[in-house]
Amino acid sequence: MYQGVSERDKNIIAIGSIDRWQGKGFDTLIKIWGKIASLYPDWTLDILGGGKDANFNYLQGLAYENNVSNRVQFLGRKENVAEILKNSSVFVLSSRYEGLPMALIEAMSQGCACISFDCPSGPKEIITNNKSGLLVRDQDINGMKEALISVIENENLRESLSLAAKKEVQKFDPDTIVNEWEKLFLS
């Protein structure tokens, strides 16, 4: 069942191993959140993923330095990722590089409004910009900040991105992929 954007938590969620925080761009995301969090007191940044204490401590220190230590939640590793995403409003892929970002596909399948840096590979193969998500020029910090502001402030935009994401990501459904392969082999 589809959960509308007004029923979701007011949060921005990012997913990935805390031990890979550099590649995942969690440092950049925390700094961006530090620039805008005070404008949205009802919203949080949630980072989902396990890792070593030293890496959690580093990122928590970064949140403290950017005055958002009480507005960033480190959720650790969870088994119920789909349920968490179903209740989340915005998913951000702040990666510096990716292959095929499965977390992005999962977030879209759960109807999150998605924003991603257009890193060298992955996101642009999944998101249709300004339709099923927002692609921000790779590592454009101001562009990501503006995209987050737009999606947080505009519930209609979140709703349209959410609905389009659920449709677009169906191309990654296993049944769809099997059918395409069968057509290819039978033609």
PDB file of C-alpha atoms in Angstrom, residues 77-154:
ATOM      1  CA  ARG A  77      22.467  -1.511  10.896  1.00  0.00           C
ATOM      2  CA  LYS A  78      18.799  -2.520  10.610  1.00  0.00           C
ATOM      3  CA  GLU A  79      16.979  -5.509   9.166  1.00  0.00           C
ATOM      4  CA  ASN A  80      13.764  -3.613   8.322  1.00  0.00           C
ATOM      5  CA  VAL A  81      15.210  -1.238   5.717  1.00  0.00           C
ATOM      6  CA  ALA A  82      12.118  -1.377   3.462  1.00  0.00           C
ATOM      7  CA  GLU A  83       9.845  -0.429   6.375  1.00  0.00           C
ATOM      8  CA  ILE A  84      12.132   2.448   7.377  1.00  0.00           C
ATOM      9  CA  LEU A  85      12.178   3.730   3.784  1.00  0.00           C
ATOM     10  CA  LYS A  86       8.401   3.385   3.470  1.00  0.00           C
ATOM     11  CA  ASN A  87       8.094   5.830   6.368  1.00  0.00           C
ATOM     12  CA  SER A  88      10.816   8.220   5.175  1.00  0.00           C
ATOM     13  CA  SER A  89      10.152  11.346   3.125  1.00  0.00           C
ATOM     14  CA  VAL A  90      13.414  12.030   1.311  1.00  0.00           C
ATOM     15  CA  PHE A  91      16.292   9.754   0.328  1.00  0.00           C
ATOM     16  CA  VAL A  92      19.670  11.299  -0.517  1.00  0.00           C
ATOM     17  CA  LEU A  93      22.503   9.605  -2.357  1.00  0.00           C
ATOM     18  CA  SER A  94      25.488  11.816  -1.552  1.00  0.00           C
ATOM     19  CA  SER A  95      28.078   9.396  -2.947  1.00  0.00           C
ATOM     20  CA  ARG A  96      31.275  10.464  -4.621  1.00  0.00           C
ATOM     21  CA  TYR A  97      31.117   7.289  -6.750  1.00  0.00           C
ATOM     22  CA  GLU A  98      28.755   4.349  -7.202  1.00  0.00           C
ATOM     23  CA  GLY A  99      28.243   1.219  -9.247  1.00  0.00           C
ATOM     24  CA  LEU A 100      24.565   0.311  -9.288  1.00  0.00           C
ATOM     25  CA  PRO A 101      23.211   2.033  -6.175  1.00  0.00           C
ATOM     26  CA  MET A 102      20.852  -0.576  -4.747  1.00  0.00           C
ATOM     27  CA  ALA A 103      19.875   1.721  -1.850  1.00  0.00           C
ATOM     28  CA  LEU A 104      18.568   4.237  -4.387  1.00  0.00           C
ATOM     29  CA  ILE A 105      16.531   1.543  -6.144  1.00  0.00           C
ATOM     30  CA  GLU A 106      15.127   0.367  -2.803  1.00  0.00           C
ATOM     31  CA  ALA A 107      14.265   3.947  -1.752  1.00  0.00           C
ATOM     32  CA  MET A 108      12.457   4.577  -5.030  1.00  0.00           C
ATOM     33  CA  SER A 109      10.548   1.301  -4.695  1.00  0.00           C
ATOM     34  CA  GLN A 110       9.300   2.478  -1.303  1.00  0.00           C
ATOM     35  CA  GLY A 111       8.169   5.851  -2.658  1.00  0.00           C
ATOM     36  CA  CYS A 112      10.827   8.134  -1.207  1.00  0.00           C
ATOM     37  CA  ALA A 113      11.409  11.398  -2.996  1.00  0.00           C
ATOM     38  CA  CYS A 114      15.017  10.884  -4.128  1.00  0.00           C
ATOM     39  CA  ILE A 115      17.876  13.291  -4.651  1.00  0.00           C
ATOM     40  CA  SER A 116      21.275  12.171  -5.864  1.00  0.00           C
ATOM     41  CA  PHE A 117      24.572  13.624  -6.882  1.00  0.00           C
ATOM     42  CA  ASP A 118      25.063  12.707 -10.531  1.00  0.00           C
ATOM     43  CA  CYS A 119      28.265  10.832  -9.758  1.00  0.00           C
ATOM     44  CA  PRO A 120      30.121   9.128 -12.626  1.00  0.00           C
ATOM     45  CA  SER A 121      27.933   6.023 -12.828  1.00  0.00           C
ATOM     46  CA  GLY A 122      24.682   4.728 -11.450  1.00  0.00           C
ATOM     47  CA  PRO A 123      22.176   7.434 -10.533  1.00  0.00           C
ATOM     48  CA  LYS A 124      21.439   8.756 -14.036  1.00  0.00           C
ATOM     49  CA  GLU A 125      20.711   5.188 -15.178  1.00  0.00           C
ATOM     50  CA  ILE A 126      18.013   4.955 -12.504  1.00  0.00           C
ATOM     51  CA  ILE A 127      16.526   8.456 -12.090  1.00  0.00           C
ATOM     52  CA  THR A 128      14.847  10.520 -14.785  1.00  0.00           C
ATOM     53  CA  ASN A 129      15.864  14.002 -13.633  1.00  0.00           C
ATOM     54  CA  ASN A 130      13.033  16.244 -12.438  1.00  0.00           C
ATOM     55  CA  LYS A 131      10.555  13.392 -12.893  1.00  0.00           C
ATOM     56  CA  SER A 132      11.381  10.372 -10.742  1.00  0.00           C
ATOM     57  CA  GLY A 133      14.036  12.155  -8.700  1.00  0.00           C
ATOM     58  CA  LEU A 134      16.451  15.049  -8.722  1.00  0.00           C
ATOM     59  CA  LEU A 135      19.974  14.716 -10.085  1.00  0.00           C
ATOM     60  CA  VAL A 136      22.408  17.326  -8.810  1.00  0.00           C
ATOM     61  CA  ARG A 137      25.670  18.055 -10.649  1.00  0.00           C
ATOM     62  CA  ASP A 138      28.338  15.813  -9.155  1.00  0.00           C
ATOM     63  CA  GLN A 139      29.523  17.155  -5.789  1.00  0.00           C
ATOM     64  CA  ASP A 140      27.754  20.512  -6.282  1.00  0.00           C
ATOM     65  CA  ILE A 141      27.220  21.283  -2.609  1.00  0.00           C
ATOM     66  CA  ASN A 142      25.105  24.381  -3.238  1.00  0.00           C
ATOM     67  CA  GLY A 143      23.017  22.483  -5.791  1.00  0.00           C
ATOM     68  CA  MET A 144      22.373  19.685  -3.284  1.00  0.00           C
ATOM     69  CA  LYS A 145      21.452  22.237  -0.629  1.00  0.00           C
ATOM     70  CA  GLU A 146      18.963  23.886  -3.011  1.00  0.00           C
ATOM     71  CA  ALA A 147      17.511  20.515  -4.058  1.00  0.00           C
ATOM     72  CA  LEU A 148      16.975  19.546  -0.414  1.00  0.00           C
ATOM     73  CA  ILE A 149      15.310  22.879   0.316  1.00  0.00           C
ATOM     74  CA  SER A 150      12.994  22.444  -2.692  1.00  0.00           C
ATOM     75  CA  VAL A 151      11.926  18.950  -1.727  1.00  0.00           C
ATOM     76  CA  ILE A 152      11.477  19.752   1.968  1.00  0.00           C
ATOM     77  CA  GLU A 153       9.428  22.890   1.303  1.00  0.00           C
ATOM     78  CA  ASN A 154       7.313  21.584  -1.578  1.00  0.00           C
TER      79      ASN A 154
END
